[in-house]
Coordinates of C-alpha atoms in Angstrom, one line a residue:
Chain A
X58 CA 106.0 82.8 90.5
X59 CA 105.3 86.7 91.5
X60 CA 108.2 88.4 91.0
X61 CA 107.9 90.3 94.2
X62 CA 107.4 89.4 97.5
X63 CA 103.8 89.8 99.6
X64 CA 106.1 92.0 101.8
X65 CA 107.4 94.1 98.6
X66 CA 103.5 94.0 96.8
X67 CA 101.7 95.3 100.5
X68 CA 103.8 98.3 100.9
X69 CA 103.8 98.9 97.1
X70 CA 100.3 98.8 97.1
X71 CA 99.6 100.7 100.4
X72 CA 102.7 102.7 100.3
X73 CA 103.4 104.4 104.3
X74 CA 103.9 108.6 104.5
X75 CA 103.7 109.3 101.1
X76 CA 103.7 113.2 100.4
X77 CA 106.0 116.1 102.4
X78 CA 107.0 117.6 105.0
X79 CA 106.6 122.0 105.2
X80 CA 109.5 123.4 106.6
X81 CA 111.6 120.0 107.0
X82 CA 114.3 120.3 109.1
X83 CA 116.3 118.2 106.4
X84 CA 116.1 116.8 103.2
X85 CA 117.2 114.2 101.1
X86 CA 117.3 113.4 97.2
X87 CA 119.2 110.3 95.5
X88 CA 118.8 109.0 91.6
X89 CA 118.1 110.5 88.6
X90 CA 116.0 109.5 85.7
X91 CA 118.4 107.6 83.8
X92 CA 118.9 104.6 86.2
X93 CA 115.2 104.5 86.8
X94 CA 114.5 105.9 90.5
X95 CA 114.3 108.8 92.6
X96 CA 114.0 109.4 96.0
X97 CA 113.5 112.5 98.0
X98 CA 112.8 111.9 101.8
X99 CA 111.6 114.6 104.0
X100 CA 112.7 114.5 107.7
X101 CA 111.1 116.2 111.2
X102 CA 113.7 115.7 113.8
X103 CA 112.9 116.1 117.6
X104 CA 115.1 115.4 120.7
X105 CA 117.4 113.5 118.4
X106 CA 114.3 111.0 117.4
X107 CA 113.1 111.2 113.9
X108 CA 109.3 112.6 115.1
X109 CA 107.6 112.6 111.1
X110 CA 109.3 111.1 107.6
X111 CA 107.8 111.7 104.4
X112 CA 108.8 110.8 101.1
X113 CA 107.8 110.9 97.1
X114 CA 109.2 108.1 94.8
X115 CA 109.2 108.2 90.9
X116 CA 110.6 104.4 90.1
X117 CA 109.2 100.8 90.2
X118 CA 107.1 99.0 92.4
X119 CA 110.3 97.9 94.5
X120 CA 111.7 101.9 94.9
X121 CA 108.2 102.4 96.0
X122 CA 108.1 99.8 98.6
X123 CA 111.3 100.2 99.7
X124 CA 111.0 103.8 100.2
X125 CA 107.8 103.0 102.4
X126 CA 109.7 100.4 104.4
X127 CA 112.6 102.6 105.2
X128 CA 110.4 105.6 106.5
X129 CA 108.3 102.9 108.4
X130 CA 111.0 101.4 110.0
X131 CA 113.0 104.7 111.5
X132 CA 109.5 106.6 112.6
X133 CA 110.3 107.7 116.2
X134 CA 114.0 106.0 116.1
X135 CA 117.0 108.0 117.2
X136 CA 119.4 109.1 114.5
X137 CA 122.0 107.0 115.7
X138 CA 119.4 104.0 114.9
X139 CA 118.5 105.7 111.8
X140 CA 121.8 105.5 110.5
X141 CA 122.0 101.8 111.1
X142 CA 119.5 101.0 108.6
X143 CA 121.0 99.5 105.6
X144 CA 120.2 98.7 102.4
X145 CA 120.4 94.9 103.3
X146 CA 118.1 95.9 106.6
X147 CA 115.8 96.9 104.1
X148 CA 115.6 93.9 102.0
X149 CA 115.2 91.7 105.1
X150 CA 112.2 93.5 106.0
X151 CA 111.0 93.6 102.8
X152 CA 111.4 89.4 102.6
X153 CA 113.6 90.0 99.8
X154 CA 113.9 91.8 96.9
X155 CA 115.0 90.5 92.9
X156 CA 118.3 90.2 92.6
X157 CA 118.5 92.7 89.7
X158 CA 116.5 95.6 92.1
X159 CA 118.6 95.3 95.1
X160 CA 121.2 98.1 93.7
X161 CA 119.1 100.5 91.6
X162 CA 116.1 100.5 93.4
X163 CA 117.5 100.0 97.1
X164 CA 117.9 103.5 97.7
X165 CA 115.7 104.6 100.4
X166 CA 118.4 104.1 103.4
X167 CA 120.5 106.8 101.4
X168 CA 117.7 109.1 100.8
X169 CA 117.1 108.6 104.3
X170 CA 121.1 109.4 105.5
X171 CA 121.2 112.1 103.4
X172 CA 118.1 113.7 104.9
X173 CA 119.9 113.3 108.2
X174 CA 123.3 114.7 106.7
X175 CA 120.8 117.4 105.6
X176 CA 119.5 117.9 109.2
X177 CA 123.1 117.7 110.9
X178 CA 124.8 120.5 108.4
X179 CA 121.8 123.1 109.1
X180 CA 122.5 122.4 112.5
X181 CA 126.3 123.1 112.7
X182 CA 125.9 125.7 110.3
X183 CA 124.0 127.5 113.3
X184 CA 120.4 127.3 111.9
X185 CA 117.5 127.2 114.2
Chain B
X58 CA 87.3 90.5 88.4
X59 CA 88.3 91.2 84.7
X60 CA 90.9 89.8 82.9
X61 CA 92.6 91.2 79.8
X62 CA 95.8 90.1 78.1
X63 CA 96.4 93.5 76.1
X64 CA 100.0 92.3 75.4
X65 CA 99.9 90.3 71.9
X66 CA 103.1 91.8 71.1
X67 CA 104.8 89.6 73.6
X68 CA 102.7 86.4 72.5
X69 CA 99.7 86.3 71.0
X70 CA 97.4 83.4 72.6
X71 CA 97.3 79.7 70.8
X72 CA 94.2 79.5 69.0
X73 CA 92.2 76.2 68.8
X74 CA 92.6 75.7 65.4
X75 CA 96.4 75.7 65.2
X76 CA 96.2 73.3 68.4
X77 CA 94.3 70.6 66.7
X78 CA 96.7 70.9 63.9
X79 CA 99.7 70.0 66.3
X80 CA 98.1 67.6 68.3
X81 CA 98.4 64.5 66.3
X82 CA 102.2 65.5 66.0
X83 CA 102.5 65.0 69.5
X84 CA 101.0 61.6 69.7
X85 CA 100.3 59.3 66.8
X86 CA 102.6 60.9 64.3
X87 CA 106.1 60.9 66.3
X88 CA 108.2 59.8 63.3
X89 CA 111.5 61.5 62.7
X90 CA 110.8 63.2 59.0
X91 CA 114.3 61.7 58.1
X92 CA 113.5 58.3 58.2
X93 CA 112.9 56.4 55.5
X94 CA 110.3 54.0 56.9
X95 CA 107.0 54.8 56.6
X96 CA 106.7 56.7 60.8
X97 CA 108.8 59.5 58.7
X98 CA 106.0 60.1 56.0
X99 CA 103.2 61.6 57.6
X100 CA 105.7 63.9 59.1
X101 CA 107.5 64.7 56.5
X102 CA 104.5 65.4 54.3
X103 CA 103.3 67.6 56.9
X104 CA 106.6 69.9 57.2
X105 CA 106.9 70.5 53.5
X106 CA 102.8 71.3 53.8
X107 CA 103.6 73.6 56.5
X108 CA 106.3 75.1 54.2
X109 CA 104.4 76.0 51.4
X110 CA 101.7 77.2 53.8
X111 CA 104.3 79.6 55.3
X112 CA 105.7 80.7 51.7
X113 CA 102.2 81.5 50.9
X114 CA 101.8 83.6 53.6
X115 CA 105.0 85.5 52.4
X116 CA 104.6 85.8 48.8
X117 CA 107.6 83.5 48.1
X118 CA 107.1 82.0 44.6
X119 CA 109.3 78.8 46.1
X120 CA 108.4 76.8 49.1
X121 CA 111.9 75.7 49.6
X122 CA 113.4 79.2 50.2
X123 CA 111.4 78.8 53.4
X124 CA 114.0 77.3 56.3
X125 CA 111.9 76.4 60.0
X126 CA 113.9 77.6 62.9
X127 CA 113.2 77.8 66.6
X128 CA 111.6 81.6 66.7
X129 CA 112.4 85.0 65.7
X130 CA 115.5 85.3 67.8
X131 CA 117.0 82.5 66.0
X132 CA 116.1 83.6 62.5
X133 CA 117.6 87.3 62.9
X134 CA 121.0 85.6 64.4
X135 CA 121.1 83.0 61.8
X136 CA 120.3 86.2 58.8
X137 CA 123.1 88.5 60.2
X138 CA 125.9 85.8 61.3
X139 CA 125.2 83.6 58.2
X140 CA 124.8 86.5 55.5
X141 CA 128.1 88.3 56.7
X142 CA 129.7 84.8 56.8
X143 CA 128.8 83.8 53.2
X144 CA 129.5 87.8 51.7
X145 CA 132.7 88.9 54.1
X146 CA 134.9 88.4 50.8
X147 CA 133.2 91.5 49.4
X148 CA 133.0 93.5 52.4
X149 CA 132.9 93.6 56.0
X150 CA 130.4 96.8 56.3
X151 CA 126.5 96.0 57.6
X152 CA 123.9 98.7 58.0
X153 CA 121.3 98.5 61.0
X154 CA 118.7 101.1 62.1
X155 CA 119.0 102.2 65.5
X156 CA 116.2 100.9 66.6
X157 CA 116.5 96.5 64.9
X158 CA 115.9 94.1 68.1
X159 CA 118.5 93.1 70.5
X160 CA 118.4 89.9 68.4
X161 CA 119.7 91.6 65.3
X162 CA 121.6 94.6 67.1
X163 CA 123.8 92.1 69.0
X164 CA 124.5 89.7 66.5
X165 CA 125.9 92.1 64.1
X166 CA 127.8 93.8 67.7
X167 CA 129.4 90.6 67.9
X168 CA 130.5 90.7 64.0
X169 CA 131.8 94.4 65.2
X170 CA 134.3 92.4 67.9
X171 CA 135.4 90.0 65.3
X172 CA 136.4 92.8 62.6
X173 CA 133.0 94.1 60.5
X174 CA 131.9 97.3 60.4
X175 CA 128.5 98.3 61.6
X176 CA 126.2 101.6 61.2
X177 CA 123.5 102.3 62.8
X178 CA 121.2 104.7 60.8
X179 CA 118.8 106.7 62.7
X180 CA 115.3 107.5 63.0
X181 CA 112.8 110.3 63.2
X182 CA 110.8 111.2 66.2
X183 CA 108.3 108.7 65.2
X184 CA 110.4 105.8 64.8
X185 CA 110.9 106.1 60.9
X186 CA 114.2 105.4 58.8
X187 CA 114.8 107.7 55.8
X188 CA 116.0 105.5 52.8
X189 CA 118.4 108.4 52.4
X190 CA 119.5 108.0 55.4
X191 CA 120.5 104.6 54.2
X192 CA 122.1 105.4 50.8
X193 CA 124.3 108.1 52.9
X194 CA 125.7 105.2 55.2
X195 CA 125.8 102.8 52.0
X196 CA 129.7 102.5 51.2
X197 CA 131.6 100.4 48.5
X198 CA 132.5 97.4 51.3
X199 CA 128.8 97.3 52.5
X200 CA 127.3 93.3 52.2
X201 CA 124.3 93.9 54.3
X202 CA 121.5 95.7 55.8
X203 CA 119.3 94.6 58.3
X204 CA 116.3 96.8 58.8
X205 CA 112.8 95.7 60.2
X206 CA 109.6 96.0 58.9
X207 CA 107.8 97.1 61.7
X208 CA 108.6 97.6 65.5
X209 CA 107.4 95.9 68.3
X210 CA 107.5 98.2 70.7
X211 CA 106.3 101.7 68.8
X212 CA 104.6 100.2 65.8
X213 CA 105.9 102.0 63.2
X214 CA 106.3 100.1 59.9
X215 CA 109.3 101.0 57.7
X216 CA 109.5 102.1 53.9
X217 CA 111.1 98.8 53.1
X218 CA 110.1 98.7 49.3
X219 CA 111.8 102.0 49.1
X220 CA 115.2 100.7 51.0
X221 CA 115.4 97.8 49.0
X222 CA 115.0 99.4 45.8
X223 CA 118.0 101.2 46.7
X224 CA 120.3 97.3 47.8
X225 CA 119.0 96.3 45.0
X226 CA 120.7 98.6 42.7
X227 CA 123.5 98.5 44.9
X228 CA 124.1 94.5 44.8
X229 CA 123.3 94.6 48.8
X230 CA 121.7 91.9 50.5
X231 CA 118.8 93.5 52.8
X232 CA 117.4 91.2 55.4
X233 CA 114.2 92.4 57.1
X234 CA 113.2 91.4 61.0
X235 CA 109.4 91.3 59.8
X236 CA 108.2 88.9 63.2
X237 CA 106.2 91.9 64.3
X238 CA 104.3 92.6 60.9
X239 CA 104.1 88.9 59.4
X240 CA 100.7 88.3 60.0
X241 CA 99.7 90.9 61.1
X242 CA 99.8 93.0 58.3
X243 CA 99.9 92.0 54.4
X244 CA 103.9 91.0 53.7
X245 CA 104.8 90.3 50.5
X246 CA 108.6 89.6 49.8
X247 CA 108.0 89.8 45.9
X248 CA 106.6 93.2 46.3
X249 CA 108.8 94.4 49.1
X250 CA 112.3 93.1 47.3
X251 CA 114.0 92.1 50.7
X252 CA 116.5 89.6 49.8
X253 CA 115.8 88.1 53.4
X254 CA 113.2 87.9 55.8
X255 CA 112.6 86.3 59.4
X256 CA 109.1 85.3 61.3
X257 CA 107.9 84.0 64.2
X258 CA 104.2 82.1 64.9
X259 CA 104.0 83.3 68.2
X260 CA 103.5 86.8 66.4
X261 CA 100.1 85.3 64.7
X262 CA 98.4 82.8 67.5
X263 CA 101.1 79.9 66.2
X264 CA 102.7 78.4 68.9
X265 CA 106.2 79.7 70.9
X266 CA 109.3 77.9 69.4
X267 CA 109.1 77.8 65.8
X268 CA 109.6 80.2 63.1
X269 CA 111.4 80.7 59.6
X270 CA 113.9 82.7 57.1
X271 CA 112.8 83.1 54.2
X272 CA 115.7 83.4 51.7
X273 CA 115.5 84.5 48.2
X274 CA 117.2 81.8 45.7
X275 CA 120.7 82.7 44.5
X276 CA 121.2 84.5 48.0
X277 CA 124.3 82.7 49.7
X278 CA 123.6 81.7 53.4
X279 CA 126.2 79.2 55.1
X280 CA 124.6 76.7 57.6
X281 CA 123.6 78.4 61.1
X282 CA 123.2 75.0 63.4
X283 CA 125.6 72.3 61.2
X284 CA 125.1 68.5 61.7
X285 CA 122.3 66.5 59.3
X286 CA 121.2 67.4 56.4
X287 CA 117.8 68.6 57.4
X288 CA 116.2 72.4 56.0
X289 CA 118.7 71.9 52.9
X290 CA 121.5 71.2 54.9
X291 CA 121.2 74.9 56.3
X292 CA 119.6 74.4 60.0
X293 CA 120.3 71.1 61.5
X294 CA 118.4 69.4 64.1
X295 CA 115.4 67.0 63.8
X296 CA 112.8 69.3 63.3
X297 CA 110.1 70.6 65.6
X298 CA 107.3 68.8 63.8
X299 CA 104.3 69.8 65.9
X300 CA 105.3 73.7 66.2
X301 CA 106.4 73.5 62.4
X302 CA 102.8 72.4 61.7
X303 CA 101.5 75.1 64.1
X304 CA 103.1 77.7 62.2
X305 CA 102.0 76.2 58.8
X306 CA 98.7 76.4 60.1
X307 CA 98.8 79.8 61.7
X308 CA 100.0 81.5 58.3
X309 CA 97.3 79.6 56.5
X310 CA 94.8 81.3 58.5
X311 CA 96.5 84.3 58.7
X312 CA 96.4 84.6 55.3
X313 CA 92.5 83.7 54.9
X314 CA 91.7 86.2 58.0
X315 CA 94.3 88.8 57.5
X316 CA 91.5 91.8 56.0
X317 CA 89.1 90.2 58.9
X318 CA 91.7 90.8 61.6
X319 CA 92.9 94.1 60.8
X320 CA 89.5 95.1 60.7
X321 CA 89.0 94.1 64.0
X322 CA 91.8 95.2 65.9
X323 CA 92.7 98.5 64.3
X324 CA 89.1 100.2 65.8
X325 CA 90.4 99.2 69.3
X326 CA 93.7 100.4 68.7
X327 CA 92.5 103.5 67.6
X328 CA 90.0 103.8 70.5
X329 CA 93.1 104.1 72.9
X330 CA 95.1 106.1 70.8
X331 CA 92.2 108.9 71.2
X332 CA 90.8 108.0 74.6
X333 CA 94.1 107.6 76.7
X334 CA 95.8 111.0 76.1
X335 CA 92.2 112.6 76.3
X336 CA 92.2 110.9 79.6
X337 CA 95.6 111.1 81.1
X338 CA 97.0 114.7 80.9
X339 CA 100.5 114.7 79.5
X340 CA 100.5 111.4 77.5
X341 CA 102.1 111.3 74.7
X342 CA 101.5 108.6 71.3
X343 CA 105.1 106.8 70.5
X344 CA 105.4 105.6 67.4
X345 CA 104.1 106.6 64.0
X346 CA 100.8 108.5 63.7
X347 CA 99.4 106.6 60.9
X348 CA 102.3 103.9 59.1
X349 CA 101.9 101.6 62.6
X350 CA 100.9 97.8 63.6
X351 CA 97.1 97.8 63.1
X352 CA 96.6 96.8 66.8
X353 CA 99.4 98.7 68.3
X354 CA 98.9 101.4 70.9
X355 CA 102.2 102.9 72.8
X356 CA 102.5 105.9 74.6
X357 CA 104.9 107.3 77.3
X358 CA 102.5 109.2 80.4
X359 CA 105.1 111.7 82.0
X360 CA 106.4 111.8 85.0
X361 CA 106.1 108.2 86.5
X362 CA 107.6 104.9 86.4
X363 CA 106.6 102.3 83.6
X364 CA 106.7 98.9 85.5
X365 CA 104.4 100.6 88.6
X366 CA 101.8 101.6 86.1
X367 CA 102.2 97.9 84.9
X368 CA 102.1 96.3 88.5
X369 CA 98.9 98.1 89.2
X370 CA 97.5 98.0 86.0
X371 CA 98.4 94.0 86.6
X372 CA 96.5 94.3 89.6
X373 CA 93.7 95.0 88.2
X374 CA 93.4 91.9 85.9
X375 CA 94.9 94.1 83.0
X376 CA 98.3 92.6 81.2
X377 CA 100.2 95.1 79.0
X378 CA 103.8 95.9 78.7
X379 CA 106.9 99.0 79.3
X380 CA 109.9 100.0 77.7
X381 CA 110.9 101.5 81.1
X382 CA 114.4 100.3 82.3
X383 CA 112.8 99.3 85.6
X384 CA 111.2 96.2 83.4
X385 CA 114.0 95.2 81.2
X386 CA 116.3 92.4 83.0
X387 CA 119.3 95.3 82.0
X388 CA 117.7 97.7 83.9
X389 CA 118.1 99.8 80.6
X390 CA 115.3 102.8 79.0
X391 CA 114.4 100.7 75.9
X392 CA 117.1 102.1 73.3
X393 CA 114.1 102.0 70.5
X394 CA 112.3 105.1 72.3
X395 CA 115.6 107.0 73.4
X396 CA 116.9 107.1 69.4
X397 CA 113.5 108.7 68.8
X398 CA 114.9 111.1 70.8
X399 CA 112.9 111.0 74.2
X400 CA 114.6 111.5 76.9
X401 CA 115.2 109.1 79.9
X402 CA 112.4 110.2 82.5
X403 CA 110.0 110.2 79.8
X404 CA 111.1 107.0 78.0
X405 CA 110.5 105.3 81.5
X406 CA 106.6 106.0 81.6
X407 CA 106.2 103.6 78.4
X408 CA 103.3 101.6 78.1
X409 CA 102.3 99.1 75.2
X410 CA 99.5 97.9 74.7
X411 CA 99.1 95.0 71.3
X412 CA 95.4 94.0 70.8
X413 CA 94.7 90.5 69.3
X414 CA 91.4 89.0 67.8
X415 CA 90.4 87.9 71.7
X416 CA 90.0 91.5 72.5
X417 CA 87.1 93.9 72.5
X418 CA 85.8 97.2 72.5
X419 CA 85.3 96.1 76.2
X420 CA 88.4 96.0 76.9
X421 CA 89.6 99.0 75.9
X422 CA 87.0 100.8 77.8
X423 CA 88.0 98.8 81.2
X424 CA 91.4 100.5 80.5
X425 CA 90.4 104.3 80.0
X426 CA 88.4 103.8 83.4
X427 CA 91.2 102.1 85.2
X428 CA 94.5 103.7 84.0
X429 CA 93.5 107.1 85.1
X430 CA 93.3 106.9 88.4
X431 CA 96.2 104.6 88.8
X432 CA 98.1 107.3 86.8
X433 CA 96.8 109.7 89.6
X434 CA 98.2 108.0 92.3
X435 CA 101.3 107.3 91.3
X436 CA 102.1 110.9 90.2
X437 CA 101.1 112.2 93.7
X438 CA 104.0 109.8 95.1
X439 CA 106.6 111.4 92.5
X440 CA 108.6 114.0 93.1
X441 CA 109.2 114.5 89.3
X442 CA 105.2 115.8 89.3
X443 CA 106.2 117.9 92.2
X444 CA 108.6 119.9 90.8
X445 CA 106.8 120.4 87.3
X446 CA 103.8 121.6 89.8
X447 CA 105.2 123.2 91.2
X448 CA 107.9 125.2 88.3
X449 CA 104.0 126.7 87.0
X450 CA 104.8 124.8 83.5
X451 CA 101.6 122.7 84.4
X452 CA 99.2 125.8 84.6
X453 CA 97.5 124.1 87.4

């Protein structure tokens, strides 16, 4: 039995904006090394709608997948709808991830929220 | 599309001869070897065949300091729970390397909980124990070391004859964890002096199941599984007949083949070891240079994620394994390549691959053209390759 699901092994394999964003209006990093993944997402935002996400993943095929599914699935969304997406949002769309991947590797909603944070503090802090 | 299992380390494949072998164990010859009416002969006859076929292997002088047990993981739990067992009146101390299998290292952790001692003495950057190393952590209460003969994941062999020169002359018992070199490469426990030493067939196209402790006469082992009176009275259990013979047979014809295989598998290994990092800029060997497995070939590529590199590679009909944390069910770097002192992000780009007598030069071609690009990809999607971009350190 595959380990992942044809969901999980799709986006791995044909991973969704991959790469970067110049001049992002926010960014966001989670992980480190040690537990395996990191995550840095790039956000465009544009009449409160997320107009371009990027990201760049160094971890296993389900940190890459995951981090594809999350940027696919808020592309054009508001922020408010953007911060709905949870980890457990994420799994469902991916069918499921391994038990042992859902904490370590599940990390692409906070990448995502953080970008967001990212975007919100530039903001009040009277940026452009 | 092509198919190559370049992961022998894990398993090596059942080859046809051992297979016959078994076969009439599993059908005609179902006897229980402990009974005394005539179904128990042939089986009988065949385990104490096997045993001497296994001893052979080994070096032992005497068939019956062979015991069968269910694999390597049972032989190292039976060596370090029954040898502290039988010498805790002298001592509670036991010396480990750093880098023994989780089946030795959490054996003797358990023995830590229950009141032993344990010290775990280091290695180099290639994997290596210093016998010095070993007399420094030798103290008056010490009644065992446990150190293997060669690793699994890195390769490296150990100076064993050296560390048991030294138990010797210090009335230690030294079990060695040899189910990655028995073989695979010449092990001789005359000419090594290990008091103790643990196998596995699957290591040497025997079948998955079955292996042995070997140990020396005059050693003092209490019974691991207790109930009958079968291996001596020292491992329980109506035997495995059909892997028992399996594993008789694979040592016999690991013995008669063992110049034949080496010669085989140690040009491919050493095809990779040259052609990958040539390949793949910053990809480093793990493991010792030149003292490693004949058909071992490790290495750690920077800056991505071992189990991708192995889902692709996968993907591409090509079966090896990782160290990374991302594999391992603990979501842990492998502690063997961390006490060699690489750091996590690089310990998590391990990649091992263990050749066997199925593989050829082939093969090892079908890699060098398929890893690279695969490598490629998956360091444009990291943002570790990023930032050493773009810090300049990559003159690129």
């Amino acid at each position: 039995m595959p380990v992942y699901s044809e969901k999980v092994m799709d986006h791995f394999m044909h991973p969704r904006n991959v790469g970067e964003i110049e001049n992002p209006d926010g960014v966001g990093e989670v992980g480190n090394p040690v537990c395996g993944d990191m995550m840095t997402f790039y956000i465009k935002v544009k009449d409160n709608r997320l107009a371009d996400i990027k990201f760049k993943t160094f971890g296993c095929g389900a940190a890459i997948a995951v981090s594809s599914m999350v940027s696919e699935m808020a592309m054009g969304k508001t922020i408010e709808e953007a911060l709905k997406i949870t980890p457990q949002s994420v799994a469902d769309e991916l069918e499921g991830l391994p038990k042992q991947k859902f904490h370590c590797s599940n990390l692409g909603a906070q990448a995502l929220h953080k970008a967001i944070e990212d975007w919100r503090s530039k903001q009040q802090g009277g940026g452009k | 599309m092509r198919r190559v299992y370049l992961d022998n380390a894990s398993t090596t494949p059942l080859i046809s001869e051992v297979r016959n072998a078994m076969l009439p164990f599993l059908d005609e010859y179902y006897g229980n070897p402990s009974c005394i009416h005539e179904w128990g002969d042939k089986p009988r006859e065949a385990i104490e065949n096997a045993r001497a076929q296994v001893a052979h292997l080994i070096g032992a002088g005497d068939s019956e300091e062979v015991i069968f047990t269910s694999g390597g993981t049972e032989s190292n739990n039976f060596a370090i729970k029954s040898l502290a067992a039988a010498y805790q009146n002298k001592g509670k101390h036991i010396i480990l390397s750093a880098i023994e299998h989780f089946s030795v290292l959490h054996p003797a952790q358990t023995l830590e909980k229950m009141g032993f001692e344990l010290s775990l003495v280091p290695v180099d950057k290639y994997g290596q124990v210093d016998p010095d190393d070993v007399k420094k952590a030798v103290r008056k209460d010490t009644i065992l070391v446990s150190i293997m003969h060669a690793n699994g994941e890195v390769g490296t062999i150990q100076p064993i004859a050296e560390i048991a020169r030294l138990t010797r002359s210090n009335n230690i018992v030294f079990h060695t964890d040899a189910v990655a070199a028995v073989g695979n490469i010449p092990v001789n426990v005359r000419n090594l002096g290990v008091d103790c030493l643990s196998l596995s067939a699957n290591q040497f196209y025997g079948p998955k199941g079955v292996g042995a402790l070997w140990v020396r006469r005059g050693v003092r082992i209490i019974p691991y599984l207790e109930g009958g009176v079968q291996e001596g009275g020292r491992r329980a259990g109506t035997e495995n007949v059909p892997g028992i013979v399996g594993l008789g047979k694979a040592a016999e014809l690991a013995l008669v083949n063992m110049e034949e295989r080496i010669n085989h598998v140690k040009p491919l290994r050493d095809r990779l070891l040259q052609g990958l990092p040539e390949r793949i800029k910053y990809t480093r060997i793990t493991g010792h240079p030149v003292n490693r497995l004949p058909g071992h070939a490790s290495f750690c590529v920077e800056f991505i994620e071992g189990e991708s590199m192995l889902m692709m590679l996968n993907l591409n009909g090509i079966g090896v394994t990782s160290g990374s944390a991302c594999t391992s069910r603990a979501l842990k770097a492998s502690h063997v390549l961390l006490a060699m002192g690489l750091t996590h992000a690089v310990a998590q780009g391990s990649l091992l691959f263990s050749f066997g007598i199925q593989n050829t030069a082939e093969d090892v071609d079908y890699v060098l053209e398929t890893l690279p690009p695969i490598v490629d990809r998956l360091r444009l999607m990291s943002p570790l390759w990023d930032k050493f971009i773009k810090s300049g350190k990559g003159g690129e």
